[in-house]
Amino acid sequence: MLDERDRKLLELLQCDAGLSVVDLADRVALSVSACSRRIQRLEAEGYIARRTVVLDRGRLGVPTTVYALIRTAHHSSEWMERFAAVIADIPEVVEAHRLTGNVDYILKLALPRVEHYDVIYKKIIRKVELFDVSASISMETLKDGAPLPVDYAS
């Protein structure tokens, strides 16, 4: 069961995983050792899946976001495993979701420019059969990487 200090730690770590345990302890009014134990427990219990760094996409040369909407006529376990393996090997695919509705999958691609989408498209269709693929180009990012709400955690 999470208490308010656990929730505050989760909020703080989501915004800056590089905060020192000393800073975190100070912000949640705990001793350093008690804070460290709480963080270890949150990791062990799976509330903290991993710690990461957010890189600047522009500085890395991949400022363009394209969403590929994929429909398939295949829904077998084998096809889904093959598709998952194909997109796992493409670093430009930064997110992938299986959906309900008219579209089966959506892929979020981080690309150097719009024209590079064709390179990724060809990599995918060479290895797995798709029924229909369409793409949308993000014109502007309004919200990205926002911290998850922690109030629902138990």
Coordinates of N, CA and C in Angstrom, one line a residue:
M1 N 0.8 -1.2 0.0 CA 0.0 0.0 0.0 C 0.9 1.3 0.0
L2 N 0.6 2.2 -0.9 CA 1.4 3.4 -1.0 C 0.8 4.5 -0.1
D3 N 1.7 5.2 0.5 CA 1.3 6.4 1.3 C 1.7 7.6 0.5
E4 N 1.4 8.8 1.1 CA 1.7 10.1 0.5 C 3.1 10.3 0.2
R5 N 4.0 9.8 1.0 CA 5.5 10.0 0.7 C 5.9 9.1 -0.4
D6 N 5.3 7.9 -0.5 CA 5.6 7.1 -1.7 C 5.2 7.7 -3.0
R7 N 4.0 8.3 -2.9 CA 3.4 8.9 -4.1 C 4.3 10.2 -4.5
K8 N 4.7 10.9 -3.5 CA 5.5 12.1 -3.8 C 6.9 11.7 -4.4
L9 N 7.5 10.6 -3.8 CA 8.7 10.1 -4.4 C 8.5 9.7 -5.9
L10 N 7.4 9.0 -6.2 CA 7.1 8.6 -7.6 C 7.0 9.9 -8.5
E11 N 6.3 10.9 -8.0 CA 6.1 12.1 -8.8 C 7.5 12.8 -9.0
L12 N 8.3 12.9 -8.0 CA 9.6 13.5 -8.1 C 10.5 12.7 -9.1
L13 N 10.6 11.4 -8.9 CA 11.4 10.6 -9.8 C 11.0 10.6 -11.2
Q14 N 9.7 10.7 -11.5 CA 9.2 10.8 -12.9 C 9.7 12.1 -13.5
C15 N 9.8 13.2 -12.8 CA 10.2 14.5 -13.3 C 11.7 14.5 -13.5
D16 N 12.4 13.9 -12.6 CA 13.9 13.9 -12.6 C 14.5 12.7 -11.9
A17 N 14.7 11.7 -12.7 CA 15.3 10.4 -12.1 C 16.7 10.6 -11.6
G18 N 17.3 11.8 -11.9 CA 18.7 12.0 -11.5 C 18.8 12.7 -10.1
L19 N 17.7 13.0 -9.5 CA 17.7 13.6 -8.2 C 18.4 12.7 -7.2
S20 N 19.3 13.2 -6.4 CA 20.0 12.4 -5.4 C 19.0 12.0 -4.3
V21 N 19.4 10.9 -3.6 CA 18.6 10.5 -2.5 C 18.5 11.5 -1.4
V22 N 19.6 12.3 -1.3 CA 19.6 13.4 -0.3 C 18.5 14.4 -0.6
D23 N 18.5 14.8 -1.9 CA 17.4 15.8 -2.3 C 16.0 15.2 -2.2
L24 N 15.9 13.9 -2.6 CA 14.6 13.3 -2.4 C 14.1 13.2 -1.0
A25 N 15.0 12.8 -0.1 CA 14.7 12.6 1.3 C 14.3 14.0 1.9
D26 N 15.0 15.0 1.5 CA 14.7 16.4 2.0 C 13.3 16.8 1.5
R27 N 12.9 16.5 0.3 CA 11.6 16.9 -0.2 C 10.4 16.1 0.3
V28 N 10.7 14.9 0.8 CA 9.6 14.1 1.4 C 9.7 14.0 2.9
A29 N 10.6 14.7 3.5 CA 10.8 14.8 4.9 C 11.1 13.4 5.5
L30 N 12.1 12.8 5.0 CA 12.6 11.5 5.5 C 14.1 11.5 5.7
S31 N 14.6 10.6 6.4 CA 16.1 10.4 6.5 C 16.5 9.8 5.2
V32 N 17.8 10.0 4.9 CA 18.3 9.5 3.7 C 18.2 8.0 3.6
S33 N 18.5 7.3 4.7 CA 18.4 5.8 4.7 C 16.9 5.4 4.5
A34 N 16.0 6.0 5.2 CA 14.6 5.6 5.0 C 14.1 5.9 3.6
C35 N 14.5 7.0 3.0 CA 14.2 7.3 1.6 C 14.7 6.3 0.7
S36 N 16.0 5.9 0.9 CA 16.6 4.9 0.0 C 15.9 3.6 0.1
R37 N 15.5 3.2 1.3 CA 14.8 1.9 1.5 C 13.4 2.0 0.8
R38 N 12.7 3.1 0.8 CA 11.5 3.3 0.1 C 11.6 3.2 -1.4
I39 N 12.6 3.8 -1.9 CA 12.9 3.7 -3.3 C 13.2 2.3 -3.8
Q40 N 14.0 1.6 -3.0 CA 14.3 0.2 -3.3 C 13.0 -0.6 -3.2
R41 N 12.1 -0.4 -2.3 CA 10.9 -1.1 -2.2 C 10.0 -0.8 -3.4
L42 N 9.9 0.4 -3.8 CA 9.1 0.8 -4.9 C 9.6 0.2 -6.2
E43 N 10.9 0.0 -6.3 CA 11.5 -0.7 -7.5 C 11.2 -2.2 -7.4
A44 N 11.4 -2.8 -6.2 CA 11.1 -4.2 -6.0 C 9.7 -4.6 -6.2
E45 N 8.8 -3.7 -5.9 CA 7.3 -4.0 -6.0 C 6.8 -3.6 -7.4
G46 N 7.7 -3.1 -8.3 CA 7.4 -2.8 -9.7 C 6.7 -1.5 -10.0
Y47 N 6.6 -0.6 -9.0 CA 6.1 0.7 -9.2 C 7.1 1.5 -10.1
I48 N 8.4 1.3 -9.9 CA 9.4 1.9 -10.7 C 9.9 0.9 -11.7
A49 N 9.5 1.0 -13.0 CA 9.9 0.0 -14.0 C 11.3 0.2 -14.4
R50 N 11.8 1.4 -14.6 CA 13.1 1.7 -15.0 C 13.4 3.2 -14.8
R51 N 14.6 3.5 -14.8 CA 15.0 5.0 -14.7 C 15.6 5.3 -16.1
T52 N 15.3 6.4 -16.6 CA 15.7 6.8 -17.9 C 16.1 8.3 -18.0
V53 N 16.7 8.6 -19.2 CA 17.0 10.0 -19.5 C 16.3 10.4 -20.7
V54 N 15.7 11.6 -20.8 CA 15.0 12.1 -22.0 C 16.0 12.8 -22.8
L55 N 16.2 12.4 -24.0 CA 17.2 13.1 -24.9 C 16.5 14.1 -25.7
D56 N 17.3 15.1 -26.2 CA 16.7 16.1 -27.1 C 16.7 15.6 -28.5
R57 N 15.5 15.3 -29.1 CA 15.4 14.8 -30.4 C 16.0 15.6 -31.5
G58 N 15.9 16.9 -31.4 CA 16.5 17.8 -32.3 C 18.0 17.7 -32.4
R59 N 18.6 17.6 -31.2 CA 20.1 17.5 -31.1 C 20.6 16.2 -31.7
L60 N 19.7 15.1 -31.6 CA 20.0 13.8 -32.0 C 19.7 13.6 -33.5
G61 N 19.1 14.6 -34.1 CA 18.8 14.6 -35.6 C 17.6 13.8 -35.9
V62 N 16.6 13.6 -35.0 CA 15.4 12.9 -35.3 C 14.2 13.7 -34.8
P63 N 14.0 15.0 -35.3 CA 13.0 15.8 -34.8 C 11.6 15.5 -35.3
T64 N 11.4 14.7 -36.4 CA 10.2 14.5 -37.0 C 9.4 13.3 -36.4
T65 N 8.2 13.5 -36.1 CA 7.3 12.4 -35.5 C 6.3 12.0 -36.6
V66 N 6.3 10.7 -36.9 CA 5.3 10.2 -37.8 C 4.5 9.1 -37.1
Y67 N 3.2 9.0 -37.2 CA 2.4 7.9 -36.7 C 2.0 7.1 -37.9
A68 N 2.3 5.8 -37.8 CA 1.9 4.8 -38.9 C 0.7 4.1 -38.3
L69 N -0.4 4.1 -39.0 CA -1.6 3.4 -38.7 C -1.7 2.1 -39.5
I70 N -1.7 1.0 -38.9 CA -1.5 -0.3 -39.6 C -2.8 -1.2 -39.4
R71 N -3.3 -1.7 -40.6 CA -4.3 -2.7 -40.5 C -3.8 -4.0 -41.1
T72 N -4.2 -5.1 -40.6 CA -3.7 -6.4 -41.1 C -4.9 -7.3 -41.2
A73 N -4.7 -8.3 -42.1 CA -5.7 -9.3 -42.3 C -5.3 -10.5 -41.4
H74 N -4.2 -10.5 -40.8 CA -3.7 -11.6 -40.0 C -3.8 -11.3 -38.5
H75 N -4.3 -12.3 -37.8 CA -4.4 -12.1 -36.3 C -4.0 -13.3 -35.5
S76 N -3.2 -14.1 -36.1 CA -2.7 -15.3 -35.4 C -1.6 -14.9 -34.5
S77 N -1.3 -15.7 -33.5 CA -0.2 -15.5 -32.6 C 1.1 -15.4 -33.3
E78 N 1.3 -16.3 -34.3 CA 2.6 -16.3 -35.0 C 2.8 -15.0 -35.7
W79 N 1.8 -14.5 -36.4 CA 1.9 -13.2 -37.1 C 2.2 -12.1 -36.1
M80 N 1.5 -12.0 -35.0 CA 1.7 -11.0 -34.0 C 3.1 -11.0 -33.5
E81 N 3.6 -12.2 -33.2 CA 5.0 -12.3 -32.7 C 6.0 -11.9 -33.7
R82 N 5.8 -12.3 -35.0 CA 6.7 -11.8 -36.0 C 6.7 -10.3 -36.2
F83 N 5.5 -9.7 -36.2 CA 5.3 -8.3 -36.3 C 6.1 -7.6 -35.2
A84 N 5.9 -8.1 -34.0 CA 6.5 -7.5 -32.8 C 8.0 -7.6 -32.9
A85 N 8.5 -8.7 -33.4 CA 10.0 -8.9 -33.6 C 10.5 -7.9 -34.7
V86 N 9.8 -7.7 -35.7 CA 10.2 -6.9 -36.8 C 10.3 -5.4 -36.3
I87 N 9.3 -4.9 -35.6 CA 9.3 -3.5 -35.2 C 10.3 -3.3 -34.0
A88 N 10.6 -4.4 -33.2 CA 11.6 -4.3 -32.2 C 12.9 -4.0 -32.7
D89 N 13.2 -4.5 -33.9 CA 14.5 -4.3 -34.5 C 14.7 -3.0 -35.3
I90 N 13.7 -2.1 -35.2 CA 13.8 -0.8 -35.9 C 13.8 0.3 -34.9
P91 N 15.0 0.9 -34.6 CA 15.1 1.9 -33.6 C 14.3 3.1 -33.8
E92 N 13.9 3.4 -35.0 CA 13.1 4.6 -35.2 C 11.6 4.4 -34.7
V93 N 11.2 3.1 -34.5 CA 9.9 2.9 -33.9 C 10.1 3.0 -32.4
V94 N 9.6 4.1 -31.9 CA 9.8 4.4 -30.4 C 8.6 4.0 -29.6
E95 N 7.5 3.8 -30.2 CA 6.3 3.3 -29.5 C 5.5 2.5 -30.4
A96 N 4.8 1.4 -29.9 CA 3.9 0.6 -30.7 C 2.8 0.2 -29.8
H97 N 1.6 0.3 -30.4 CA 0.4 -0.1 -29.6 C -0.6 -1.0 -30.5
R98 N -1.1 -2.0 -29.9 CA -2.2 -2.8 -30.6 C -3.5 -2.1 -30.1
L99 N -4.4 -1.9 -31.1 CA -5.6 -1.1 -30.8 C -6.9 -1.9 -31.0
T100 N -8.0 -1.4 -30.5 CA -9.3 -1.8 -30.9 C -9.8 -0.9 -32.0
G101 N -10.8 -1.3 -32.7 CA -11.4 -0.5 -33.7 C -10.9 -0.8 -35.1
N102 N -11.0 0.2 -36.0 CA -10.7 0.0 -37.4 C -9.2 -0.2 -37.7
V103 N -8.3 0.3 -36.8 CA -6.9 0.2 -37.0 C -6.4 -0.8 -36.0
D104 N -5.5 -1.7 -36.5 CA -5.0 -2.7 -35.6 C -3.8 -2.3 -34.8
Y105 N -2.9 -1.5 -35.3 CA -1.7 -1.0 -34.6 C -1.4 0.4 -35.0
I106 N -0.7 1.1 -34.0 CA -0.2 2.4 -34.3 C 1.2 2.4 -33.8
L107 N 2.1 3.0 -34.7 CA 3.5 3.1 -34.4 C 3.9 4.5 -34.4
K108 N 4.7 4.9 -33.4 CA 5.2 6.2 -33.3 C 6.7 6.2 -33.7
L109 N 7.0 6.9 -34.8 CA 8.3 6.9 -35.3 C 9.1 8.2 -35.1
A110 N 10.3 8.1 -34.7 CA 11.2 9.3 -34.6 C 12.1 9.3 -35.7
L111 N 12.0 10.3 -36.6 CA 12.7 10.3 -37.9 C 13.5 11.6 -38.1
P112 N 14.6 11.5 -39.0 CA 15.3 12.7 -39.3 C 14.5 13.7 -40.1
R113 N 13.7 13.2 -41.0 CA 12.8 14.0 -41.9 C 11.7 13.1 -42.4
V114 N 10.7 13.7 -42.9 CA 9.5 13.0 -43.4 C 9.8 11.9 -44.4
E115 N 10.7 12.3 -45.3 CA 11.1 11.4 -46.4 C 11.6 10.0 -45.9
H116 N 12.2 10.0 -44.7 CA 12.7 8.8 -44.1 C 11.7 7.8 -43.7
Y117 N 10.4 8.2 -43.7 CA 9.3 7.3 -43.4 C 9.3 6.1 -44.4
D118 N 9.6 6.4 -45.7 CA 9.5 5.4 -46.7 C 10.6 4.3 -46.4
V119 N 11.7 4.6 -45.9 CA 12.7 3.6 -45.5 C 12.2 2.7 -44.5
I120 N 11.5 3.2 -43.5 CA 11.0 2.4 -42.4 C 9.8 1.5 -42.9
Y121 N 9.0 2.2 -43.7 CA 7.8 1.4 -44.3 C 8.3 0.2 -45.1
K122 N 9.4 0.4 -45.9 CA 9.9 -0.7 -46.7 C 10.5 -1.8 -45.8
K123 N 11.2 -1.4 -44.7 CA 11.8 -2.4 -43.8 C 10.7 -3.3 -43.2
I124 N 9.5 -2.7 -42.9 CA 8.5 -3.5 -42.3 C 7.8 -4.4 -43.3
I125 N 7.4 -3.8 -44.5 CA 6.7 -4.7 -45.5 C 7.5 -5.7 -46.1
R126 N 8.8 -5.6 -46.1 CA 9.7 -6.7 -46.6 C 9.6 -7.9 -45.7
K127 N 9.3 -7.7 -44.4 CA 9.4 -8.8 -43.5 C 8.0 -9.3 -43.0
V128 N 7.0 -8.5 -43.1 CA 5.7 -9.0 -42.6 C 4.6 -8.4 -43.5
E129 N 3.6 -9.2 -43.8 CA 2.5 -8.8 -44.7 C 1.5 -7.9 -44.0
L130 N 1.1 -6.8 -44.6 CA 0.2 -5.9 -44.0 C -1.0 -5.7 -45.0
F131 N -2.2 -5.3 -44.5 CA -3.3 -5.1 -45.3 C -3.3 -3.6 -45.8
D132 N -3.1 -2.7 -44.9 CA -3.2 -1.3 -45.2 C -2.3 -0.5 -44.2
V133 N -1.6 0.5 -44.7 CA -0.8 1.4 -43.9 C -1.0 2.8 -44.3
S134 N -1.3 3.6 -43.3 CA -1.4 5.1 -43.6 C -0.5 5.8 -42.5
A135 N -0.1 7.0 -42.8 CA 0.7 7.7 -41.9 C 0.2 9.1 -41.7
S136 N 0.4 9.6 -40.5 CA 0.1 11.0 -40.2 C 1.4 11.6 -39.6
I137 N 1.7 12.9 -40.0 CA 2.8 13.6 -39.6 C 2.4 14.5 -38.5
S138 N 3.1 14.5 -37.4 CA 2.9 15.4 -36.3 C 3.4 16.8 -36.7
M139 N 2.5 17.8 -36.6 CA 2.9 19.1 -36.9 C 3.4 19.9 -35.7
E140 N 2.9 19.5 -34.5 CA 3.4 20.2 -33.3 C 3.1 19.3 -32.1
T141 N 4.0 19.2 -31.2 CA 3.8 18.4 -30.0 C 3.3 19.3 -28.9
L142 N 2.1 19.0 -28.4 CA 1.4 19.8 -27.4 C 1.7 19.3 -26.0
K143 N 1.9 18.0 -25.9 CA 2.2 17.4 -24.6 C 2.9 16.1 -24.9
D144 N 4.0 15.9 -24.1 CA 4.8 14.7 -24.4 C 5.6 14.3 -23.1
G145 N 5.5 13.0 -22.8 CA 6.3 12.6 -21.7 C 5.8 13.1 -20.3
A146 N 4.6 13.4 -20.2 CA 4.0 13.9 -19.0 C 4.1 12.8 -17.9
P147 N 4.3 13.2 -16.6 CA 4.3 12.2 -15.6 C 3.0 11.5 -15.4
L148 N 3.0 10.3 -15.1 CA 1.7 9.5 -14.8 C 1.1 10.0 -13.5
P149 N -0.2 10.0 -13.5 CA -0.9 10.3 -12.2 C -0.6 9.2 -11.2
V150 N -0.3 9.6 -10.0 CA 0.1 8.5 -9.0 C -1.1 8.3 -8.0
D151 N -2.1 9.1 -8.1 CA -3.2 9.0 -7.1 C -4.0 7.7 -7.2
Y152 N -3.9 7.0 -8.3 CA -4.7 5.8 -8.5 C -4.0 4.5 -7.9
A153 N -2.7 4.7 -7.7 CA -1.9 3.5 -7.2 C -2.3 3.1 -5.8
S154 N -2.3 1.8 -5.6 CA -2.6 1.3 -4.3 C -1.5 0.6 -3.7

